[in-house]
XYZ file of C-alpha atoms in Angstrom:
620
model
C 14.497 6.312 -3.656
C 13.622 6.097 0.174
C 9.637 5.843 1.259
C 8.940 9.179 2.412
C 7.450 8.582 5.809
C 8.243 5.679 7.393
C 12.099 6.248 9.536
C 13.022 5.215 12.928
C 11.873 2.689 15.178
C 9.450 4.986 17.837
C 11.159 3.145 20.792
C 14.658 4.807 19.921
C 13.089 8.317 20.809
C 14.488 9.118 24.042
C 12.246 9.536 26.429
C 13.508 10.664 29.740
C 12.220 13.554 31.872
C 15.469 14.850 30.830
C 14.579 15.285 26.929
C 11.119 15.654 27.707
C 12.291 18.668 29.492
C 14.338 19.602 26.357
C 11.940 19.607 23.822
C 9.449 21.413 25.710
C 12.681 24.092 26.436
C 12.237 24.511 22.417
C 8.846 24.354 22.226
C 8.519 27.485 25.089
C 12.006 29.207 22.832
C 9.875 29.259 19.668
C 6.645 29.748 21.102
C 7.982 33.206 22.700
C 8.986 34.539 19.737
C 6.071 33.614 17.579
C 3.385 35.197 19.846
C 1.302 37.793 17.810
C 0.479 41.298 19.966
C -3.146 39.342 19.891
C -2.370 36.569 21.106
C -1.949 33.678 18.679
C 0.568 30.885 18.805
C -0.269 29.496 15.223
C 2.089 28.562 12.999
C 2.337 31.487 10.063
C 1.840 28.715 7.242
C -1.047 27.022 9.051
C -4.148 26.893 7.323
C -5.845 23.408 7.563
C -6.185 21.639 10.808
C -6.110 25.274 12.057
C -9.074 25.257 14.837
C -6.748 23.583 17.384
C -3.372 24.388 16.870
C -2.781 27.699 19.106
C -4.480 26.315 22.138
C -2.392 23.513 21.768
C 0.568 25.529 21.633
C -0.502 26.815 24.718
C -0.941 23.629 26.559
C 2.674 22.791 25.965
C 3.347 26.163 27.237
C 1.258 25.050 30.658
C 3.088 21.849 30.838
C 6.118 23.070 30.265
C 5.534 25.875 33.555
C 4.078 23.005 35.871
C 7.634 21.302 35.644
C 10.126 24.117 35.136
C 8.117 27.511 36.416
C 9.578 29.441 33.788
C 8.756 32.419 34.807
C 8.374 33.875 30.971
C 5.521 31.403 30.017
C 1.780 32.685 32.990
C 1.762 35.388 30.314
C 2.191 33.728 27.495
C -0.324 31.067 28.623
C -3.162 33.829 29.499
C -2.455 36.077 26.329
C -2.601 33.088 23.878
C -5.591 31.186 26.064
C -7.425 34.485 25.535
C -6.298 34.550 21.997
C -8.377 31.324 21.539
C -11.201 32.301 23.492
C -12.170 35.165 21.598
C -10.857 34.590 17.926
C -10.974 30.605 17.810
C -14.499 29.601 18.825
C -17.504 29.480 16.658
C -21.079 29.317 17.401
C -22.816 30.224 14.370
C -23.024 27.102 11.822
C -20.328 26.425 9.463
C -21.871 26.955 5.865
C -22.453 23.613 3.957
C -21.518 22.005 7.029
C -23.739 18.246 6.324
C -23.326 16.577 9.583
C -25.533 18.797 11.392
C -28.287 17.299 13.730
C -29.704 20.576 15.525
C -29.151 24.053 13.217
C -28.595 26.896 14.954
C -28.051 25.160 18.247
C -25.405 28.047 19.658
C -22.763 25.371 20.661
C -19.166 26.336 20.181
C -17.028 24.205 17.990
C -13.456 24.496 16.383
C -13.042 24.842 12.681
C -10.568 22.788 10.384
C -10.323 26.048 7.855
C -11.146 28.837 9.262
C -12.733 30.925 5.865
C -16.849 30.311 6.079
C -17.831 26.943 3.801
C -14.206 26.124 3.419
C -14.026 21.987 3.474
C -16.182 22.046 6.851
C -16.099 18.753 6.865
C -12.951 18.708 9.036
C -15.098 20.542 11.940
C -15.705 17.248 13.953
C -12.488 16.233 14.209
C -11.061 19.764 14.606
C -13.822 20.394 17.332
C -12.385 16.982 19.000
C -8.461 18.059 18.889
C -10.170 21.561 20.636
C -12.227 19.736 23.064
C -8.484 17.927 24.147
C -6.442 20.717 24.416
C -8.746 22.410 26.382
C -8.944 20.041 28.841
C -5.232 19.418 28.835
C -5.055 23.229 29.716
C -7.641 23.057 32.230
C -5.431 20.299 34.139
C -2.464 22.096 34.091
C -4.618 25.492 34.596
C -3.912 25.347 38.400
C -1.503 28.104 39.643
C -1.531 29.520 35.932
C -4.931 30.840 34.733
C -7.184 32.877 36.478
C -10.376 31.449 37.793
C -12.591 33.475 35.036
C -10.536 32.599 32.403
C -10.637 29.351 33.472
C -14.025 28.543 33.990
C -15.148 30.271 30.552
C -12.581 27.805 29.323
C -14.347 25.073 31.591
C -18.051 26.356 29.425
C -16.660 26.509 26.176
C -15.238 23.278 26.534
C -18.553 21.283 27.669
C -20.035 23.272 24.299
C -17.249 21.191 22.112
C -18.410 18.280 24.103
C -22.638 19.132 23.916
C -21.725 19.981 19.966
C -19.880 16.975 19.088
C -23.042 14.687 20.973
C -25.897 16.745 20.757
C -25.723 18.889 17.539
C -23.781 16.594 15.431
C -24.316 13.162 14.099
C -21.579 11.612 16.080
C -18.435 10.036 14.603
C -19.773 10.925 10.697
C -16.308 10.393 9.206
C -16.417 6.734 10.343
C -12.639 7.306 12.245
C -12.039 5.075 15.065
C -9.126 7.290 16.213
C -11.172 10.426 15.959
C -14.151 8.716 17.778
C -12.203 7.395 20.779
C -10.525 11.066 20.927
C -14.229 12.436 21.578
C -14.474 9.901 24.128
C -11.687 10.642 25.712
C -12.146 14.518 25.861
C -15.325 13.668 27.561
C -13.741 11.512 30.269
C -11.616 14.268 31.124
C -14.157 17.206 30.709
C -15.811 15.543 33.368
C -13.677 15.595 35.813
C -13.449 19.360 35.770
C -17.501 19.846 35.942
C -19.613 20.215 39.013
C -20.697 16.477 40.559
C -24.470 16.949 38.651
C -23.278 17.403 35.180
C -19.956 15.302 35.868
C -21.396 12.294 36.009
C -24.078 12.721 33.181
C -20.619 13.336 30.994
C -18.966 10.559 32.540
C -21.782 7.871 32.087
C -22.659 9.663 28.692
C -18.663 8.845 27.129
C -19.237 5.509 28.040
C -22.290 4.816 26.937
C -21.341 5.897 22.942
C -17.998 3.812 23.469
C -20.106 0.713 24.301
C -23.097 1.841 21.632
C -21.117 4.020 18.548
C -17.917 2.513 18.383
C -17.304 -1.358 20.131
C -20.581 -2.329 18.697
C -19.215 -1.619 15.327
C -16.224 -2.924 15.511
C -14.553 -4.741 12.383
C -13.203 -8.274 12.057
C -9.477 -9.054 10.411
C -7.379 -11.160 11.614
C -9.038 -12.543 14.570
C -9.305 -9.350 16.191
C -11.885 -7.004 16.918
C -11.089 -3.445 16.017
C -12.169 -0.148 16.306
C -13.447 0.710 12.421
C -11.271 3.558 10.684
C -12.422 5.335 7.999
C -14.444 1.760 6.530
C -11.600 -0.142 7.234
C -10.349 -2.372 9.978
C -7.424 -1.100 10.412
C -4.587 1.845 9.306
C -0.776 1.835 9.744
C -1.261 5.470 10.186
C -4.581 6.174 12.358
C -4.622 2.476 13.868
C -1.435 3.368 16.031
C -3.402 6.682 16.999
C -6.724 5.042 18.106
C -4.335 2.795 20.238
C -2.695 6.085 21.830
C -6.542 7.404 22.678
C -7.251 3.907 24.368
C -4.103 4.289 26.637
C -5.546 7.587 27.539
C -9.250 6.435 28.122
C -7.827 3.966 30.510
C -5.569 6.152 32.328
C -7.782 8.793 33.478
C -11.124 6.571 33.549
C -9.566 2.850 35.051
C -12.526 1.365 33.044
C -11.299 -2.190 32.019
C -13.306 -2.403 28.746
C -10.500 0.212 27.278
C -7.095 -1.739 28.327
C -9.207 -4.834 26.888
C -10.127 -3.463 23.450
C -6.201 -1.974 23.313
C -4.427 -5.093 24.190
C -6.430 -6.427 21.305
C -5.726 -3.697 18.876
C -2.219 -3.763 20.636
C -1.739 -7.815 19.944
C -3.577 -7.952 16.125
C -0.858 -4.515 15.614
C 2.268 -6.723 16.730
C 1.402 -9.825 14.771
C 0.965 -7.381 11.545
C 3.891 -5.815 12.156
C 7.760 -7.288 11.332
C 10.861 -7.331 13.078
C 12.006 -3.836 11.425
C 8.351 -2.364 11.832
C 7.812 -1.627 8.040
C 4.117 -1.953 7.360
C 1.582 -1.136 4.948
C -2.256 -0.588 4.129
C -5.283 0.791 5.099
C -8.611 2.155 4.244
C -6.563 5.942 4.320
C -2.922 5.731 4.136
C -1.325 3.045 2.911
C 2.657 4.274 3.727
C 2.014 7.363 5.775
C 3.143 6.625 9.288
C 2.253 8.426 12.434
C 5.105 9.570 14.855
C 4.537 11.399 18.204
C 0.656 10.588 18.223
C 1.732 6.781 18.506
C 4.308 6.524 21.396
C 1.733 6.646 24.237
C -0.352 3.533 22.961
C 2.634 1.657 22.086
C 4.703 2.162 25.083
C 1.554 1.760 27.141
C 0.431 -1.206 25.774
C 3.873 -2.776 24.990
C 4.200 -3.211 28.898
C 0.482 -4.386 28.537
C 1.040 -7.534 26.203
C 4.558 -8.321 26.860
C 5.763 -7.008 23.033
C 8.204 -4.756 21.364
C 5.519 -2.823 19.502
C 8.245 0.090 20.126
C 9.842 -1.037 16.940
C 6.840 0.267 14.999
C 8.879 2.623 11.932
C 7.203 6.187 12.379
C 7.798 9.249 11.026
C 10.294 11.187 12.966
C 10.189 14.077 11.684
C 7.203 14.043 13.811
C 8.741 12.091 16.827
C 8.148 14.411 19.526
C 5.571 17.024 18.022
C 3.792 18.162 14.635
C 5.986 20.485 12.514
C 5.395 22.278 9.366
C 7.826 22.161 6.362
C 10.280 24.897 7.833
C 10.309 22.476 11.231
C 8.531 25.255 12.863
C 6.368 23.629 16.062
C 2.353 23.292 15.102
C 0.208 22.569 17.893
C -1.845 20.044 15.906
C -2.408 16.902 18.060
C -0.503 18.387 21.250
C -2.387 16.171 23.766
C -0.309 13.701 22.485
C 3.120 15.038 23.815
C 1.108 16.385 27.005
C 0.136 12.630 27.494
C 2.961 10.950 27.124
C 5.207 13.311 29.028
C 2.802 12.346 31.806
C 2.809 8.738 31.540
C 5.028 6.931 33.789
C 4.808 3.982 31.517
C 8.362 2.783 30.029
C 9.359 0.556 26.850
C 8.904 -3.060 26.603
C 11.613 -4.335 24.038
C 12.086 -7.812 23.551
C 9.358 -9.726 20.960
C 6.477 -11.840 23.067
C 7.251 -15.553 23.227
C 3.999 -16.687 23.089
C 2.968 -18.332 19.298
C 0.672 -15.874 17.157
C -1.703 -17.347 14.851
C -1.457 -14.316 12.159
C 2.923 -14.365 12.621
C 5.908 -16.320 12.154
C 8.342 -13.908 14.065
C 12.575 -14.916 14.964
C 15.535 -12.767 14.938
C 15.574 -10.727 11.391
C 12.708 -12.859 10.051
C 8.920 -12.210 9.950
C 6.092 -13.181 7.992
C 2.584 -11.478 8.797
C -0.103 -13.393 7.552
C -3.887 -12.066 6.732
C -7.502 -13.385 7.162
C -6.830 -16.198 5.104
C -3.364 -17.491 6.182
C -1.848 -16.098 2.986
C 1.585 -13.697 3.952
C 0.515 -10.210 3.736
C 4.120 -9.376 4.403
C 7.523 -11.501 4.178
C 10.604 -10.061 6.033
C 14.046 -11.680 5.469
C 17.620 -10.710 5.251
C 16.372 -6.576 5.329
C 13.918 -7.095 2.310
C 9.756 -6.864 2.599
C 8.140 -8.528 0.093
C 4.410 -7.955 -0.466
C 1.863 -10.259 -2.002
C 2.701 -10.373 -5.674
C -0.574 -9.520 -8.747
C -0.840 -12.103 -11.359
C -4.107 -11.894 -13.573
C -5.984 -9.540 -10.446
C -5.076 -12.295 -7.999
C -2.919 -11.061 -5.268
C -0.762 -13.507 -2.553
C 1.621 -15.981 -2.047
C 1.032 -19.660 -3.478
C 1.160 -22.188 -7.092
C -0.212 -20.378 -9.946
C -1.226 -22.619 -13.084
C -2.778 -21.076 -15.712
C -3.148 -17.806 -14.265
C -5.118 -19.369 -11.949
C -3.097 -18.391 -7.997
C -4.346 -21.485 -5.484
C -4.242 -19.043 -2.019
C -8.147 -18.764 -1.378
C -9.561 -21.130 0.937
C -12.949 -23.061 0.566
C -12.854 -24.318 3.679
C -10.882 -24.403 7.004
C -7.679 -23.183 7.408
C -5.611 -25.382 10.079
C -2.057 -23.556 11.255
C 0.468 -25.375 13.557
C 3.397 -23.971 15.468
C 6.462 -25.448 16.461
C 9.527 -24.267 18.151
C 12.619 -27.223 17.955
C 16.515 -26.875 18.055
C 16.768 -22.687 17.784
C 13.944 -22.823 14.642
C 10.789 -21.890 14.071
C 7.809 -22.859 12.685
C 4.169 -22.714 11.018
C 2.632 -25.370 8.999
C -1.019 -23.938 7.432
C -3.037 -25.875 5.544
C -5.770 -25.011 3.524
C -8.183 -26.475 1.228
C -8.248 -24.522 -2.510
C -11.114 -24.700 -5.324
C -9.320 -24.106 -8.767
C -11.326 -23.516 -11.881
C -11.673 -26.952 -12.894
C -13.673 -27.281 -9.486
C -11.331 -30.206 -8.484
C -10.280 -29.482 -4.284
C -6.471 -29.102 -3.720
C -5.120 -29.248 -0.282
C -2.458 -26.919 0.057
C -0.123 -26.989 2.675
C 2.252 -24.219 3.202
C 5.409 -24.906 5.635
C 7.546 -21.643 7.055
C 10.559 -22.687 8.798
C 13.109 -19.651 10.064
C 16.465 -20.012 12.437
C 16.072 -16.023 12.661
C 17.695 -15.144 9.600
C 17.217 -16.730 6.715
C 12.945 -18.232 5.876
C 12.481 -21.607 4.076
C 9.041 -21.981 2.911
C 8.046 -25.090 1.407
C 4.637 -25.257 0.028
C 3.118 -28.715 -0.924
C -0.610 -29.281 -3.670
C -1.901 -32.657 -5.424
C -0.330 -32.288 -8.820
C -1.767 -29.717 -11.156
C -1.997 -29.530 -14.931
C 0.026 -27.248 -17.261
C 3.056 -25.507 -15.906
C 2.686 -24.352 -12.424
C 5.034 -22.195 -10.274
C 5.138 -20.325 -7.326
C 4.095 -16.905 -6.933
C 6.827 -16.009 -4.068
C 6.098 -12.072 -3.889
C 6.855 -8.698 -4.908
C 10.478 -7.519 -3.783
C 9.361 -3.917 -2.613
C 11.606 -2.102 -0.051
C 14.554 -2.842 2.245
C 16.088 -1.324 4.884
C 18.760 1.260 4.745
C 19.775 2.270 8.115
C 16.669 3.937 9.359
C 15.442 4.929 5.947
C 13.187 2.241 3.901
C 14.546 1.431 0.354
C 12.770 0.842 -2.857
C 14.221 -2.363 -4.017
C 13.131 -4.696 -7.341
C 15.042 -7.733 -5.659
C 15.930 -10.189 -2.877
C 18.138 -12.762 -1.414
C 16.170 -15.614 -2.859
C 17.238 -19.072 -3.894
C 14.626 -21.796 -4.998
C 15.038 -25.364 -5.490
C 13.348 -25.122 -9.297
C 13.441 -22.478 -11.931
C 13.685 -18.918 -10.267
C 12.765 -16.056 -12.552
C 12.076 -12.429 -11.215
C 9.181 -11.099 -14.072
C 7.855 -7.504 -14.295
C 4.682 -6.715 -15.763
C 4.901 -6.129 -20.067
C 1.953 -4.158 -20.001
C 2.170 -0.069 -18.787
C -0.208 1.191 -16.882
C -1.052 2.320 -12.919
C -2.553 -1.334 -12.605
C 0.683 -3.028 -13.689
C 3.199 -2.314 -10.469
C 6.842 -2.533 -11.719
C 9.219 -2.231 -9.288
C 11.396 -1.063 -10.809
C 10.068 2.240 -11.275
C 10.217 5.453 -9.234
C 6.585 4.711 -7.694
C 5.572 3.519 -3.925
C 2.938 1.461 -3.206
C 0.728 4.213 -1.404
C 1.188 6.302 -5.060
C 0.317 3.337 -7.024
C -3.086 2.717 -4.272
C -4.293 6.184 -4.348
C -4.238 5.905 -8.539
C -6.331 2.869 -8.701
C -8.930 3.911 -5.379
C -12.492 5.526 -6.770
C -11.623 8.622 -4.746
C -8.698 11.457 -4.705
C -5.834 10.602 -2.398
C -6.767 11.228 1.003
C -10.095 10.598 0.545
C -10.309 6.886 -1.281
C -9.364 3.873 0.176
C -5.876 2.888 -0.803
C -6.218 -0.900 0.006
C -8.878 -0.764 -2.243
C -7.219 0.946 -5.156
C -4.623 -1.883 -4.494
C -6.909 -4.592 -4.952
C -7.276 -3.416 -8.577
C -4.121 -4.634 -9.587
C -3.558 -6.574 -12.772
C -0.403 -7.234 -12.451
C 2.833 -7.026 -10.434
C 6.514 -7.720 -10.628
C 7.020 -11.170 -8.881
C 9.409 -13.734 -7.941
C 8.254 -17.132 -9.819
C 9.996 -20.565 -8.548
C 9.222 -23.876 -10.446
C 8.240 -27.164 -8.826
C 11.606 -28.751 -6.646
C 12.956 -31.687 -8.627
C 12.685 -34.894 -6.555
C 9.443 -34.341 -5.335
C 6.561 -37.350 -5.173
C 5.043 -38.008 -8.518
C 1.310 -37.219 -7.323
C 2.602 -33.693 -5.830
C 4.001 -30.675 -7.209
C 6.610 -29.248 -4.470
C 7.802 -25.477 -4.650
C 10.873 -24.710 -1.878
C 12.352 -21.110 -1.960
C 14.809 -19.370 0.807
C 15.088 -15.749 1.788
C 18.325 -14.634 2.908
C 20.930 -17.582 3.907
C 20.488 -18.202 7.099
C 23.192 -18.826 9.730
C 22.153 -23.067 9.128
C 22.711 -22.486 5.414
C 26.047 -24.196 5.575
C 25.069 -26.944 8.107
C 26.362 -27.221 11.308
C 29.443 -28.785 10.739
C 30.311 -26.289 7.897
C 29.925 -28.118 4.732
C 28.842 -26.113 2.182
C 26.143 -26.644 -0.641
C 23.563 -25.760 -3.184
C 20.068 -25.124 -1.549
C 18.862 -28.563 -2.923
C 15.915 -29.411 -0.407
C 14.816 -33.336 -0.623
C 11.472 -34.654 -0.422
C 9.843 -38.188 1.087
C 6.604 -39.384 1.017
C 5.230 -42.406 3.310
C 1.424 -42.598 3.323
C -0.187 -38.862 3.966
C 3.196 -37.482 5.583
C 5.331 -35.738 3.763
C 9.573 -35.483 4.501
C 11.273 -31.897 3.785
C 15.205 -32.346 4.208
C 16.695 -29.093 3.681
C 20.520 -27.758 4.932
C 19.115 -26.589 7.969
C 16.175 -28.656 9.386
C 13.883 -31.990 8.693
C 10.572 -31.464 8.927
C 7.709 -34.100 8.578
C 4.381 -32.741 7.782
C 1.330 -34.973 8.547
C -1.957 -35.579 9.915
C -1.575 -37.007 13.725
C -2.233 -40.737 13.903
C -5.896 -41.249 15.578
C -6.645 -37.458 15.624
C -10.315 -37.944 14.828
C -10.515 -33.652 13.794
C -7.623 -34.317 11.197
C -5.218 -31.770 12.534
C -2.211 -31.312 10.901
C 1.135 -32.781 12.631
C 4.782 -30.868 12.642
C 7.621 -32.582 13.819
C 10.981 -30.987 13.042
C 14.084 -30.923 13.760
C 17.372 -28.751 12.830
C 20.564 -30.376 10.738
C-alpha cells in the first residue's frame, strides 16, 4: 500500500507565469460553468469549510482578469461577489457558538457549516479564510468592481477583522497557522482603510503577533515556533503557518516575521530528509499540505539558503483545493493568489552549513529530536522511525527492556566533514534502572548513500542489543511505500522482530496500517481532533530491527555497528570486496572505529578543560 497523502516533491510544480496562467485558464473554464443564476461559485458537494469557498472562487476569477482581461470573467466577478455579500455573511450569533466574548455584537463573520449550531466551532477559522479572500478581492478589485460594491466589501471585511479581535476570544483553537492568517488579513485590510482606522489595524495586527502568538511560542529542537493546535509543530499546518509568515512579511516589511520564518524555515529543513517524507504532529501525523505550502517554502528557501522545495506534499492539491470529483473549491485560495504574485523562485541545492538536529549527504538523512535521539533515519530509499520496545520509543542499547536513549544530563554533538563523508558524534550521559550512569556515545558517519552508525556504552549486564528502528515506508517513484524492511547489515546478530501481542498499541509493519491510523487509535480524542503524536507515544510495542554487540570490541564496552544501504565506499576504494566487519581500538578514553569506508577516532580533546568530545576521521 502507498501513504495516502504524501506525493511529489512541491519544488517539481512548475511554476512559471506560463502555468500559472494555465491553471487559472481552468480555474475561470470551470468556474463559468458552475455559476448558479444567484450567484454562487461553490462547489455542489461542499458543505464544511463552506463560509469561504465562493468568494475565493471569485478572487481567482479577479486574478485571473488582472493578467489576461478575459473579457467573460467583470461579470462573473460582480454576480458571485454579490452572491457572497448577501447570502454568505452572518451577523446574528452562531448557536452554541463557545468562543464568544461580546453576544450580540452585530459583526459579520463567515461560517464553517452553514445550518444554525452545526460544529460552529470552525467559525474562527472560516471567518479568517473570509477575512483573506476579501482582501485578496479588494486588491485586485481595481478596474473590476464597482466602487459600492467595493466599499461594502471594504465594511464587511473590517467586521471579519473587529469579530475575530473584538467579539471573539482570539486564536481559541490554539492554531499557529490560523492565528498568523488573522494577522495577516489584518495587515492587508489595512491598507485598504482610510489613514485613521488604517493605522489602528495596522499597529493592532502587530501588537497580538508580538502579545498572542510569539509570546507563546513552543520549544523543540532549538527552535522557537509558532504553537499549533498544543503542539510545536505539524507536517501538515507547520508548512502553512510558514506560507502566512512569507505573506506577513511581504506586504508589511516588518523584520520580526522573516525572523520567526527563517526559524520555522531552518528547525523545518533539519526535520525534514533528503526525499521530504516526514511525520508527526499535535493534528496530522501523515496528512501533508500541497498548494498552501509553496509560498513559505519557496520564500524562505531563498531566505536560508535550503532546498525546503523537496518537502513531499500532496499534489492532488498542488496548485488549488479540489473535492473528490477534482472539481476546483475555493478553500484556502489566497494561497494560489499569493504565490502567483510572488516573484520569489526555488532554492534547490541542501545548505552547507552543519545543523545540530541533522546529519544530511546525498540519499542519506537522519533528523534527530530534542534529545539527540533520530526521530527519522533515511538511507538507500527507506525511513525508519524510532522503534517501541516495553513503551520506550528511539534509537539506542536495550538490556532488559530497559532502551538507554534518555539523557540525564548534557548532550554534546560534534560535526565533521573529511574525505567526501560526513559526520556527527553525540554523546550523552544515560541513567538505567540500576541507577549506575552510562555514557553513551552515538557515531553517524554517511558518504551520501549508505549510514554507518556506531554506538559505543560501559558494558551492561544481561543481553543487550540495539534497538536500530522501525522499517516503515520507502520510496516508490513519487508515491511513499509501506515497507516491513531495509538494507541493513550489522556487525553482531541482526534480527528484524514484530510485536507477538495484537492490539492498536503493538505496530506491526507488516500490516495494512499507517502510522497516522495507528496515532489517531491510541490519541484520547477522535481523529482530527486528538493529538496523534500523543496517541503514538502510547505504544507498547513495535516491529524493530535488533543488532547484537560487534565482536572485537574492548572488554569494558559493549559496541553495536549497523549500515543502511551499501554505500558507494562499501567495497573500499581500491575495490576489494568484504563482509561489513567494522574493528574496534581502544587507547585510554579514545575509542578506534575501522570500518570499509572510514576510520574514525572518537575522544575527548587533550587539555579541553569543558570535556568536549573529539572526531577525527578519515575515509578508507
Amino acid at each position: 500500500m502507498h501513504l495516502p497523502r504524501q506525493l511529489g516533491a512541491l519544488h517539481d510544480l512548475p511554476d512559471t507565469p506560463q502555468a500559472y496562467d494555465a491553471v487559472l485558464a481552468g480555474v475561470a473554464e470551470q468556474a463559468l460553468a458552475r455559476l448558479t443564476p444567484e450567484g454562487s461559485l461553490e462547489h455542489p458537494d461542499c458543505v464544511d469549510d463552506i463560509g469561504d469557498t465562493s468568494l475565493g472562487v471569485t478572487s481567482l476569477l479577479a486574478l485571473a482578469w488582472q493578467r489576461g482581461q478575459d473579457p467573460r470573467l467583470p461579470e462573473a466577478v460582480r454576480r458571485s461577489l454579490a452572491f457572497h455579500l448577501r447570502e454568505r455573511v452572518y451577523t446574528e450569533d452562531n448557536p452554541g457558538y463557545p468562543n464568544l466574548r461580546a453576544r450580540n455584537s452585530g459583526l459579520p463573520y463567515a461560517r464553517y457549516t452553514l445550518a444554525p449550531g452545526a460544529h460552529p466551532i470552525g467559525d474562527w477559522p472560516s471567518t479568517v479564510w473570509a477575512l483573506l479572500q476579501a482582501v485578496n478581492v479588494l486588491d485586485l478589485a481595481e478596474g473590476l468592481v464597482e466602487d459600492e460594491q467595493r466599499a461594502e466589501l471594504t465594511e464587511v471585511a473590517h467586521g471579519y477583522w473587529r469579530w475575530l479581535t473584538e467579539a471573539t476570544f482570539f486564536n481559541p483553537q490554539e492554531a499557529g497557522n490560523q492565528a498568523i492568517g488573522c494577522i495577516v488579513g489584518g495587515l492587508m485590510l489595512a491598507r485598504h482603510l482610510p489613514p485613521g482606522r488604517r493605522d489602528l489595524v495596522r499597529s493592532r495586527a502587530i501588537a497580538l503577533y508580538a502579545e498572542k502568538i510569539r509570546a507563546h511560542r513552543v520549544a523543540d529542537r532549538g527552535a522557537l515556533l509558532p504553537p499549533e493546535h498544543g503542539g510545536a509543530y505539524d507536517n501538515n499546518y507547520g508548512p502553512i503557518s510558514l506560507s502566512f509568515l512569507a505573506q506577513a512579511h511581504r506586504v508589511s516589511g516588518e523584520q520580526v516575521f522573516a525572523e520567526d520564518g527563517d526559524a520555522l524555515a531552518r528547525y523545518l529543513d533539519a526535520r525534514l530528509p533528503g526525499g521530504g517524507f516526514d511525520n508527526g504532529g499535535p493534528r496530522y501525523s501523515e496528512q501533508h499540505s500541497g498548494f498552501e505550502s509553496v509560498l513559505g517554502l519557496r520564500y524562505f528557501s531563498r531566505r536560508i539558503g535550503s532546498d525546503l522545495g523537496r518537502y513531499r506534499g500532496d499534489t492532488r492539491w498542488g496548485r488549488h483545493a479540489v473535492k473528490a470529483d477534482g472539481g476546483v473549491d475555493g478553500h484556502f485560495a489566497w494561497m494560489l493568489v499569493w504565490q502567483i504574485q510572488d516573484t520569489a523562485r526555488w532554492h534547490r541545492t541542501p545548505s552547507p552549513v552543519p545543523a545540530r538536529h541533522q546529519l544530511r549527504a546525498g540519499s542519506v538523512s537522519v533528523a534527530f529530536d530534542d534529545r539527540m535521539t533520530p526521530s527519522l533515519v533515511e538511507a538507500a530509499g527507506t525511513y525508519y522511525l524510532p522503534a517501541a520496545v516495553n513503551r520506550q520509543h528511539g534509537f539506542g542499547p536495550v538490556t532488559d527492556g530497559f532502551l538507554f536513549c534518555r539523557p540525564m544530563g548534557e548532550v554534546r554533538v560534534r560535526d565533521v566533514r573529511a574525505d567526501g563523508l560526513t559526520a556527527k558524534l553525540v554523546t550523552k550521559p544515560v541513567v538505567g534502572r540500576d541507577h549506575v550512569l552510562r555514557h553513551v556515545r552515538s557515531l553517524y558517519v554517511t558518504d551520501g548513500t549508505a549510514l554507518w552508525v556506531t554506538v559505543a556504552v560501559e558494558r551492561l549486564p544481561g543481553t543487550p542489543y540495539l534497538l536500530a528502528g522501525l522499517p516503515y515506508a520507502t520510496d516508490d517513484g513519487e508515491r511513499v511505500r509501506r515497507t516491513a524492511e531495509g538494507e541493513v547489515t550489522s556487525a553482531g546478530a541482526l534480527r528484524l522482530t514484530h510485536p507477538e501481542a495484537d492490539g492498536v498499541d503493538h505496530f506491526d509493519a507488516r500490516a495494512d496500517r499507517t502510522q497516522e491510523e495507528a496515532a489517531f487509535a491510541l490519541a484520547a480524542d477522535p481523529r482530527g481532533y486528538g493529538n496523534p503524536d500523543l496517541g503514538w507515544s502510547h505504544l507498547v510495542t513495535s516491529t524493530a530491527l535488533e543488532a547484537g554487540p560487534a565482536p572485537g570490541a574492548p572488554e569494558d564496552l559493549h559496541v553495536f555497528a549497523v549500515r543502511y544501504g551499501a554505500g558507494r565506499h562499501a567495497a573500499g576504494r581500491h575495490g576489494s570486496t568484504g563482509p561489513f566487519a567494522p574493528a574496534f581500538a581502544q587507547d585510554g578514553p579514545g575509542l578506534t572505529v575501522r570500518t570499509e569506508a572510514f576510520t574514525a577516532v572518537i575522544g575527548e580533546a587533550a587539555g579541553d578543560a569543558h570535556g568536549e568530545p573529539e572526531l577525527t576521521l578519515q575515509a578508507v
